[in-house]
Coordinates of C-alpha atoms in Angstrom, one line a residue:
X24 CA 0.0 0.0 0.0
X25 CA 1.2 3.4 -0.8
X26 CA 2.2 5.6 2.5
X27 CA 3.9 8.9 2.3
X28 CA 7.1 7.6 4.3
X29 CA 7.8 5.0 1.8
X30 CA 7.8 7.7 -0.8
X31 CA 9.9 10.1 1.2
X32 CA 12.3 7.0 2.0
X33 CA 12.4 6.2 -1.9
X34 CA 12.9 9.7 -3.2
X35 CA 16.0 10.3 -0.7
X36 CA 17.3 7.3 -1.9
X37 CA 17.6 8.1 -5.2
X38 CA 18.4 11.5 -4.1
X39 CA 21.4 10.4 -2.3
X40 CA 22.3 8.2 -5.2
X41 CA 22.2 11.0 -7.9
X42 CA 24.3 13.3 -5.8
X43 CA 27.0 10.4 -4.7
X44 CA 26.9 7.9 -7.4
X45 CA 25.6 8.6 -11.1
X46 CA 26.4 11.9 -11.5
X47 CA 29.6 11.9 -10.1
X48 CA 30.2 8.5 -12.3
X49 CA 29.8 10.8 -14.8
X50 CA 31.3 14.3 -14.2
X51 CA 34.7 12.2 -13.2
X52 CA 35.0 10.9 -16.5
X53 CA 33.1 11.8 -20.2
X54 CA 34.5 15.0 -21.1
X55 CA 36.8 14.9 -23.5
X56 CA 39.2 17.9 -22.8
X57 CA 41.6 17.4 -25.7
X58 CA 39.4 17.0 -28.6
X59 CA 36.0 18.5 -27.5
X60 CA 32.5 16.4 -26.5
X61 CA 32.1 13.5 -24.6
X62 CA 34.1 10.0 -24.0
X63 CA 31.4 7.6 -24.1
X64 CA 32.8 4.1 -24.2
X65 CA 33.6 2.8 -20.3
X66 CA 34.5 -1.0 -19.6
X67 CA 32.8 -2.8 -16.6
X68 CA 35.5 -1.2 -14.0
X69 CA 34.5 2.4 -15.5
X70 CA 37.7 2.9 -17.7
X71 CA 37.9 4.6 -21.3
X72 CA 37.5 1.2 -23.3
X73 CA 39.5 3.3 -26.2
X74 CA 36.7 3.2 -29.0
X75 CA 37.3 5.2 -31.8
X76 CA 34.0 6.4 -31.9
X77 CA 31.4 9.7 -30.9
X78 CA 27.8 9.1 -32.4
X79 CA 25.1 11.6 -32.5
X80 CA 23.4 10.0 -30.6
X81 CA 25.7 9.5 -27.4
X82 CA 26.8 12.9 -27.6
X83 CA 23.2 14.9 -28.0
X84 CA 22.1 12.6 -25.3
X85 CA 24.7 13.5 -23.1
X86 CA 23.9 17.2 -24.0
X87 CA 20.5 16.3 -22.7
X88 CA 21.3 14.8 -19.4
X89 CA 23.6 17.3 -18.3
X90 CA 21.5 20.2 -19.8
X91 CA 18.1 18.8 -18.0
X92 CA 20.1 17.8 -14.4
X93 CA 21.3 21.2 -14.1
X94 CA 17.4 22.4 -14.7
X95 CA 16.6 20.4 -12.0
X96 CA 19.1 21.8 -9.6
X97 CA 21.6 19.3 -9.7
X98 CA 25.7 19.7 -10.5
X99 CA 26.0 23.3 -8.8
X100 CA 26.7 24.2 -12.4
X101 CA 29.1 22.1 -13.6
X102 CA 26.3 20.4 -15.2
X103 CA 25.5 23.3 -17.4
X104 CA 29.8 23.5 -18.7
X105 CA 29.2 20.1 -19.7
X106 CA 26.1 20.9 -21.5
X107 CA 28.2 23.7 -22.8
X108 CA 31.1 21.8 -24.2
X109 CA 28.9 19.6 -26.0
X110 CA 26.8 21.6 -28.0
X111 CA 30.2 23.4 -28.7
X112 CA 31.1 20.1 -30.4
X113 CA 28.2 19.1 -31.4
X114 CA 28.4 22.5 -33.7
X115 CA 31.8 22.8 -34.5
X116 CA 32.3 19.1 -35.7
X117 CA 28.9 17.4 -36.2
X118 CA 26.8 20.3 -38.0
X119 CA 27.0 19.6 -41.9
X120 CA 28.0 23.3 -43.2
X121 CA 27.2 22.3 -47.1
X122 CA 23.5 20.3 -46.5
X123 CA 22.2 20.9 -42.9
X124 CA 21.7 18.4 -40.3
X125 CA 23.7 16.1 -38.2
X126 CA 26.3 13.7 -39.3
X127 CA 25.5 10.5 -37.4
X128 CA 29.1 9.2 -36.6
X129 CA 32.6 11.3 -36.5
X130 CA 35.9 9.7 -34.4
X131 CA 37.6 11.1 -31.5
X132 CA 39.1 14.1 -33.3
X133 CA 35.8 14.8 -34.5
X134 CA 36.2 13.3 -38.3
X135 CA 33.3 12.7 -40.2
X136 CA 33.3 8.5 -40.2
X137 CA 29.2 8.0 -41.1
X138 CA 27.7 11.1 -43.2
X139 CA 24.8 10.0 -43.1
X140 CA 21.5 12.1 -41.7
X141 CA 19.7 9.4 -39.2
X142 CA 15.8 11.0 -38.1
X143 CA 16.4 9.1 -34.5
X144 CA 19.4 11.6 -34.1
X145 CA 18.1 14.0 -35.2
X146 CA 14.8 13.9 -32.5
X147 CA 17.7 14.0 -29.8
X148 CA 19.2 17.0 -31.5
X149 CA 16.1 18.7 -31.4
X150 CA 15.5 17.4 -27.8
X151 CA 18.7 18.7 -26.6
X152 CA 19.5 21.4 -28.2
X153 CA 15.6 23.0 -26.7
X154 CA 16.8 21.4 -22.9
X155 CA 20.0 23.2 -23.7
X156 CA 18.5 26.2 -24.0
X157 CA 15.6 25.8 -21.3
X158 CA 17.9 25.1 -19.1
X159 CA 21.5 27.4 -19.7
X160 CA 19.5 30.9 -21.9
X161 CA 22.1 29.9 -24.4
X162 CA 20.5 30.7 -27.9
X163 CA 22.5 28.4 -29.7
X164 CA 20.6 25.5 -28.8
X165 CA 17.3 26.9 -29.8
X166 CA 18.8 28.3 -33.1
X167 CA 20.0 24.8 -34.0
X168 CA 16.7 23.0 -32.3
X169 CA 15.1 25.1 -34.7
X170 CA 17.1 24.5 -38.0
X171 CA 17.0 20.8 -37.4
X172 CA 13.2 21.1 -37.5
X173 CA 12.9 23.2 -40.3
X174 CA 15.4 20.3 -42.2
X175 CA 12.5 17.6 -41.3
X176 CA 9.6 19.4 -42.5
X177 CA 11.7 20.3 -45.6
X178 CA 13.0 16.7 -46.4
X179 CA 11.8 13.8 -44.4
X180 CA 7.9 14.1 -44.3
X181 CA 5.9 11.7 -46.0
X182 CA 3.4 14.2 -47.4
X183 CA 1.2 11.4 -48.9
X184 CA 0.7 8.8 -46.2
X185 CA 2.3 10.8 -42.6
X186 CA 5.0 11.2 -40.5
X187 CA 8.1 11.1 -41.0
X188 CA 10.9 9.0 -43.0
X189 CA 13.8 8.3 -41.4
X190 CA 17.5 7.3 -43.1
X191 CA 19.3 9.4 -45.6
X192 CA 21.9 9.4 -47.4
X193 CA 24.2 13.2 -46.6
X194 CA 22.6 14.9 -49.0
X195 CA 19.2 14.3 -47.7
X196 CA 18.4 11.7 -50.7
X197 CA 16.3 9.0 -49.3
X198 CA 17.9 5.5 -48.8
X199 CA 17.3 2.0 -49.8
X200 CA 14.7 -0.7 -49.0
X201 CA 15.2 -3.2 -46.4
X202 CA 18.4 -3.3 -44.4
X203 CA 19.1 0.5 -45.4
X204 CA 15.7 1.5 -43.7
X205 CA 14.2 3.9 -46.5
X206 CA 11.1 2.1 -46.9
X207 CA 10.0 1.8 -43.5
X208 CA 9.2 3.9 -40.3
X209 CA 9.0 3.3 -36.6
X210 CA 7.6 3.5 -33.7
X211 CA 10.9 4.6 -32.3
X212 CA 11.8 7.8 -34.1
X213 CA 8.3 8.9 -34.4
X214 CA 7.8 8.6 -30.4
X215 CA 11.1 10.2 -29.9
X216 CA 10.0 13.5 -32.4
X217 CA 6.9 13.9 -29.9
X218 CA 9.5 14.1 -26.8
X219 CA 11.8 16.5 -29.2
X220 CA 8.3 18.7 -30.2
X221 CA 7.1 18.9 -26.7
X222 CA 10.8 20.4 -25.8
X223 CA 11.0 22.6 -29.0
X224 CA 7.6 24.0 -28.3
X225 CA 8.5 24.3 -24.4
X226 CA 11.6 26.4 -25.7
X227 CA 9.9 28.6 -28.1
X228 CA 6.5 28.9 -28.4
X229 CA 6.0 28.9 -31.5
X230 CA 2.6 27.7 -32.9
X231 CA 4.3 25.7 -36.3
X232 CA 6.0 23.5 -33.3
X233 CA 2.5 23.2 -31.2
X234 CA 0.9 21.8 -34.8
X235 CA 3.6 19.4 -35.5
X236 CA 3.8 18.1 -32.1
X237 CA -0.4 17.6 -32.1
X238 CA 0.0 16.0 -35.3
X239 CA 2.7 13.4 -34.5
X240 CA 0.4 12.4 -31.5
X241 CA -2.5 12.5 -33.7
X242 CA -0.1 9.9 -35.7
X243 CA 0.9 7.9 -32.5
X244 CA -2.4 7.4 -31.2
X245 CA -4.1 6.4 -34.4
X246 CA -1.6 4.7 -36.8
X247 CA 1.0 3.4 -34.6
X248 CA -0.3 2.2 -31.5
X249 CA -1.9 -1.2 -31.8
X250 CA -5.5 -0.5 -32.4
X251 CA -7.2 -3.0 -29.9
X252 CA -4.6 -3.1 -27.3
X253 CA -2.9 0.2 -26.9
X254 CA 0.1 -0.9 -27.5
X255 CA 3.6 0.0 -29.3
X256 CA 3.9 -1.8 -32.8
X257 CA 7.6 -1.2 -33.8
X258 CA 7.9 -1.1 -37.8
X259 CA 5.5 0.3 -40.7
X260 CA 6.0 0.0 -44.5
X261 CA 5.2 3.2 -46.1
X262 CA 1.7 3.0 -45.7
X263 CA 1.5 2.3 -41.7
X264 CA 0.7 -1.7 -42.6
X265 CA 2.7 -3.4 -40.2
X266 CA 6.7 -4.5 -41.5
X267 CA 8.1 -7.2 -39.8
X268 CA 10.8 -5.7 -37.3
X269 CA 14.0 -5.9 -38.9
X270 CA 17.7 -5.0 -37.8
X271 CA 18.7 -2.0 -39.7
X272 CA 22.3 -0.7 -41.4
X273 CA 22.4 2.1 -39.0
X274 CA 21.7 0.5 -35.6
X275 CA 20.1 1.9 -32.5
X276 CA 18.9 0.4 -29.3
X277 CA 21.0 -2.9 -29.6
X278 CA 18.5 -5.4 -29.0
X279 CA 18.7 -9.2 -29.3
X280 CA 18.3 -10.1 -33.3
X281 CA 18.5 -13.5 -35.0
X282 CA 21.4 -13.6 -36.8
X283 CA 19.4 -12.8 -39.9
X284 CA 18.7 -9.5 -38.8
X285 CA 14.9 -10.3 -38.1
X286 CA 13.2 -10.4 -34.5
X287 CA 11.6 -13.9 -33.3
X288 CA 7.5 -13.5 -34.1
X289 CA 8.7 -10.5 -36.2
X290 CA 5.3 -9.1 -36.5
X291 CA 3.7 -9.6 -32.9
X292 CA 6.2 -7.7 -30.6
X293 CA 6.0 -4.6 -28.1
X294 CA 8.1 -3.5 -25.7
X295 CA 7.0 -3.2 -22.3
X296 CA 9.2 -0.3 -21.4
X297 CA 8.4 1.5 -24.6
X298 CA 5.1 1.1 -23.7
X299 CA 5.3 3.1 -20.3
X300 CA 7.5 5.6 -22.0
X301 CA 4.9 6.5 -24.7
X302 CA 2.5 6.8 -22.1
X303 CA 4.5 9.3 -19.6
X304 CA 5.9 11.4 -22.8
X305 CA 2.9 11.6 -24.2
X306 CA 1.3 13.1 -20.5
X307 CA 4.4 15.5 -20.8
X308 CA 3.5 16.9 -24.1
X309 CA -0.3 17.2 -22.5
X310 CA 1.2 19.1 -19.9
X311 CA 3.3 21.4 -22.2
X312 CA 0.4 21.8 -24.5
X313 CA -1.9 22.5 -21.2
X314 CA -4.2 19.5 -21.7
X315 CA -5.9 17.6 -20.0
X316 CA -4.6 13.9 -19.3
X317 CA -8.3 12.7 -20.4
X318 CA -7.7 14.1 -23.8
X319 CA -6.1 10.6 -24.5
X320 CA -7.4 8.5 -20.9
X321 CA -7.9 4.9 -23.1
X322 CA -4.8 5.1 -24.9
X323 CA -2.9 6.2 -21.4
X324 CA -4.7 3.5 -19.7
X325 CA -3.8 1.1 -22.2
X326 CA -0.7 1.7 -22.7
X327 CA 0.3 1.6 -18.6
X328 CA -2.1 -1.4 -17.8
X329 CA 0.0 -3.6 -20.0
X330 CA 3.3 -2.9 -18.9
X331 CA 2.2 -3.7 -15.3
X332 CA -0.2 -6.9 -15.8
X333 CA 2.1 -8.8 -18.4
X334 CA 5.8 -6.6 -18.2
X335 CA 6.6 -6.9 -14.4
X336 CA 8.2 -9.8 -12.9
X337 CA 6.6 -9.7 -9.1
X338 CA 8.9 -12.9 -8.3
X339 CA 12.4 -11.8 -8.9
X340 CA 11.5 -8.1 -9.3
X341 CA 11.9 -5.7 -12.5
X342 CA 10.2 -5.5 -16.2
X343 CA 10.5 -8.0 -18.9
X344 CA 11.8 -6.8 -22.3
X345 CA 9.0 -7.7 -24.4
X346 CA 6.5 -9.9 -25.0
X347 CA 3.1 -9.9 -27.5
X348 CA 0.0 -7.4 -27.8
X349 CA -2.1 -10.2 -26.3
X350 CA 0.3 -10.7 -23.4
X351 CA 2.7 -13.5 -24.0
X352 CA 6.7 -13.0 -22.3
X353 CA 8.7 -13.5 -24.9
X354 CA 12.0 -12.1 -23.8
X355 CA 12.4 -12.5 -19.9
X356 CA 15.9 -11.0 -19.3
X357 CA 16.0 -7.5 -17.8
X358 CA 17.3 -4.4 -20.2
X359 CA 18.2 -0.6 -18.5
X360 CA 16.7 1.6 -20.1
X361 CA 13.2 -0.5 -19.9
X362 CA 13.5 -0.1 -15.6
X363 CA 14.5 3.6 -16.8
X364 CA 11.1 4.1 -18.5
X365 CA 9.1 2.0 -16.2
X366 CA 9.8 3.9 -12.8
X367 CA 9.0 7.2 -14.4
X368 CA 5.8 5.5 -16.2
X369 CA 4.5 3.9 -13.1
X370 CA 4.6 7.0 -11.0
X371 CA 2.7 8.9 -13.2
X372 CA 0.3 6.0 -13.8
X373 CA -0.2 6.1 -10.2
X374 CA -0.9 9.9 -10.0
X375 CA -3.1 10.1 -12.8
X376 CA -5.1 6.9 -12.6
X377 CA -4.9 6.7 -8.5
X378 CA -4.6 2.5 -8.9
X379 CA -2.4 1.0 -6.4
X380 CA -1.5 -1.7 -8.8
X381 CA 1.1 1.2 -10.4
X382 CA 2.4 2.2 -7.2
X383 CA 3.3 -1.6 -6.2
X384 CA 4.9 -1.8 -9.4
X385 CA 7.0 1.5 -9.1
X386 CA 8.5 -0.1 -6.1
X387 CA 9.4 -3.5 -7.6
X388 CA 11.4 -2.0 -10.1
X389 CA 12.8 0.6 -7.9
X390 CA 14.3 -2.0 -5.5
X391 CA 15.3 -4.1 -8.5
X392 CA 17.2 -1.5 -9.6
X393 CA 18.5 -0.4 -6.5
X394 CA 19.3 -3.7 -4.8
X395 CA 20.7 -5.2 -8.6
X396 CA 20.8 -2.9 -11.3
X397 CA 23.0 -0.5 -10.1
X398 CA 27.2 -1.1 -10.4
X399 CA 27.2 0.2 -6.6
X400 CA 31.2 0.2 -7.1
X401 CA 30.9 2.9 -9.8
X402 CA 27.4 4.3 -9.5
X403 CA 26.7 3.3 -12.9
X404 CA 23.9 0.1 -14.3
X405 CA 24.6 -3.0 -15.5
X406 CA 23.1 -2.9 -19.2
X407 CA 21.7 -6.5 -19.1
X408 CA 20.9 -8.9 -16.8
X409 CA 19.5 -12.5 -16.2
X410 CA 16.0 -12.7 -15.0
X411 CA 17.3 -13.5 -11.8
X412 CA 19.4 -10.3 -11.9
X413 CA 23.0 -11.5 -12.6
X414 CA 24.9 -9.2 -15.2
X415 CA 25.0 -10.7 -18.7
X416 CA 26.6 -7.7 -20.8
X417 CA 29.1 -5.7 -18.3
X418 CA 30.1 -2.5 -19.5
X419 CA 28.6 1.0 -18.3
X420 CA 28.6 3.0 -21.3
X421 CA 28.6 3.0 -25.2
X422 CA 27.3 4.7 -27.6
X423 CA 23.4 2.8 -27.4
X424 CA 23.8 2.7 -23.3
X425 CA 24.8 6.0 -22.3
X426 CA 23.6 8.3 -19.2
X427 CA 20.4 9.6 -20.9
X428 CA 17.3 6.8 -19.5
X429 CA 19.1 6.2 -16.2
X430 CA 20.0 10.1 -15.2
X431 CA 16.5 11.1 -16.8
X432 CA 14.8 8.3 -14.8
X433 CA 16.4 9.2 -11.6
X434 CA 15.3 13.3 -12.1
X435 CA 12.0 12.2 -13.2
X436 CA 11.0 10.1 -10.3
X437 CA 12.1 12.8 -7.5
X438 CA 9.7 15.2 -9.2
X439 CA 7.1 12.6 -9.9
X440 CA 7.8 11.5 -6.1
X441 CA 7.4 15.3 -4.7
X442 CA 3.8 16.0 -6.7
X443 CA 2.7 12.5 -5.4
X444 CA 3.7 13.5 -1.6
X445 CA 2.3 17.4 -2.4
X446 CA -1.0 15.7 -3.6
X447 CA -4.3 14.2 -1.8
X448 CA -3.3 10.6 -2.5

């Protein structure tokens, strides 16, 4: 049952562990003082695992965590010199002078090694770059928030059937079928674009980003979400018929293929932390756009009521990675960034919906990721773990498991924590 000193006790706890364990993990280690932006590669004992590599993504994520800790009131402001020096880079080295946009991958000295313009970086530049700026007044991240936007509605809308394509080649041509990703769209990047709209219209105002964030949930809600069951479907052909989930050329999130490239029941997937993501971002954008949560009650409801009746493991504690839309496990190991999602999504399950069932759950993956999931030695979490909660993949950080779900997570859930103890319940 939930009482107001188990949520005090909680919050301090992860209080105490932002302030003496992840950020610190952090600030002792990622910036990259001789060639600009963030080190991003860390072994299981916290050491520089020497990869040649900064990705868009890592880096504009790390722009974000630092950027929306400092909002917060963490760091004493040597958050915000971090955000600093990586928008510095981000500009100077990753900003394509001749086209626009982002290059996806450069090396340590900030050399162009992948030209190509990825739509999944580019929602975390747009994400960023407005947190930047939200948080620091610096006008460079809104100015470049803002020109990565204007590059989308210029190049990667799908004017006939919706949204948003997503790989291109440098000069903004659109790529190949299959593999190369040019024929598809996701879930993923089009979730991600309502998290970057809701920050972009946070940051400016501006009515042209209020429309194109109501119109991407307008998208979300009605094409992508599984029509009877609320639920995330990963991967569309063209059309928004569902593809079978494929691996693409240009990888993000990392998860467990065949070694065809093509996911076990391909076409009857969801991820139970993406699920509770959706839900919680899409409450955000609600709030931003001043909203009430009923606007969109079934699809929230949906959306939370799954990841807690099929996603959470009340034996050995935590969330499942994903199972089917009628409710079958599939994959029963325990991913990051899905306890990330899940603490953040449960709390405001709770304070919305007022069902104790979300509350029990925020505490089962709390204490699963408190008592297993965190590296206690180094402050940082184990990326992958048994069911049981032994670590199966041991490093702390690369470019797809970097600080932005567990920092964001551990922000999130003190202010979700602090409006539940300021409310009635």
């Amino acid at each position: 049952m939930y009482s107001k000193e188990t949520a005090i006790q909680l919050r301090d706890e992860i209080i105490n562990y932002l302030n003496t364990g992840l950020l610190p993990f952090w600030i002792s280690r990622t910036v990259d003082n001789q060639y600009g932006g963030f080190l991003t590669h860390f072994d299981q004992f916290g050491n520089d695992s020497g990869e040649d590599e900064k990705s868009l993504i890592a880096q504009s994520r790390s722009v974000f965590t630092y950027s929306s800790a400092h909002r917060a009131g963490y760091g004493g402001g040597k958050l915000a010199e971090m955000a600093k020096h990586g928008v510095d880079f981000l500009i100077d080295k990753m900003w394509d002078h001749e086209y626009g946009g982002f290059y996806w991958m450069v090396n340590r000295k900030g050399e162009v090694t992948i030209d190509e313009k990825i739509i999944y970086g580019h929602s975390f530049a747009i994400y960023s770059l407005s947190e930047y700026t939200l948080a620091t007044g610096d006008p460079r991240g809104k100015e470049y928030a803002e020109k990565v936007f204007d590059l989308l509605q210029k190049y990667a809308v799908d004017t006939y059937y919706g949204g948003y394509w997503e790989m291109f080649l440098r000069n903004w041509d659109l790529k190949g079928s299959g593999a190369a990703g040019g024929d598809r769209k996701t879930l993923d990047a089009h979730m991600h674009l309502m998290e970057a709209f809701t920050t972009l219209y946070e940051c400016t105002g501006q009515q042209v980003h209020r429309r194109k964030l109501l119109e991407i949930i307008e998208l979300l809600t009605k094409k992508i979400m599984h029509p009877e069951y609320g639920t995330g479907i990963p991967q569309f052909w063209a059309d928004w018929t569902v593809a079978p989930q494929i691996k693409f050329d240009i990888v993000w999130g990392w998860d467990r293929f065949s070694e065809d490239g093509q996911k076990a029941s391909a076409e009857d997937n969801t991820s139970y932390g993406h699920n509770s993501e959706f839900a919680w971002l899409l409450m955000h954008a609600l709030d931003i756009l001043g909203l009430p949560y009923d606007t969109h009650r079934e699809q929230i409801i949906k959306s939370y009521s799954h990841s807690v009746d099929y996603g959470v493991d009340w034996e050995h504690g935590g969330v499942y990675v994903e199972g089917s839309h009628a409710g079958d496990v599939y994959d029963r190991e325990k991913e990051f960034w899905q306890q990330a999602e899940m603490l953040i999504g449960m709390l405001d399950a709770f304070r919305y919906l007022k069902d104790e069932k979300y509350w029990k759950a925020y505490v089962n993956v709390h204490r699963f990721v408190f008592d297993k999931m965190i590296n206690h030695a180094l402050g940082e979490w184990w990326p992958l773990m048994t069911r049981q909660g032994e670590p199966i993949w041991k490093h702390m950080s690369h470019s797809w498991k970097i600080n932005y779900h567990d920092v964001r997570s551990m922000v999130q859930s003190v202010v979700r924590l602090n409006k539940i103890l300021d409310s009635d319940l």
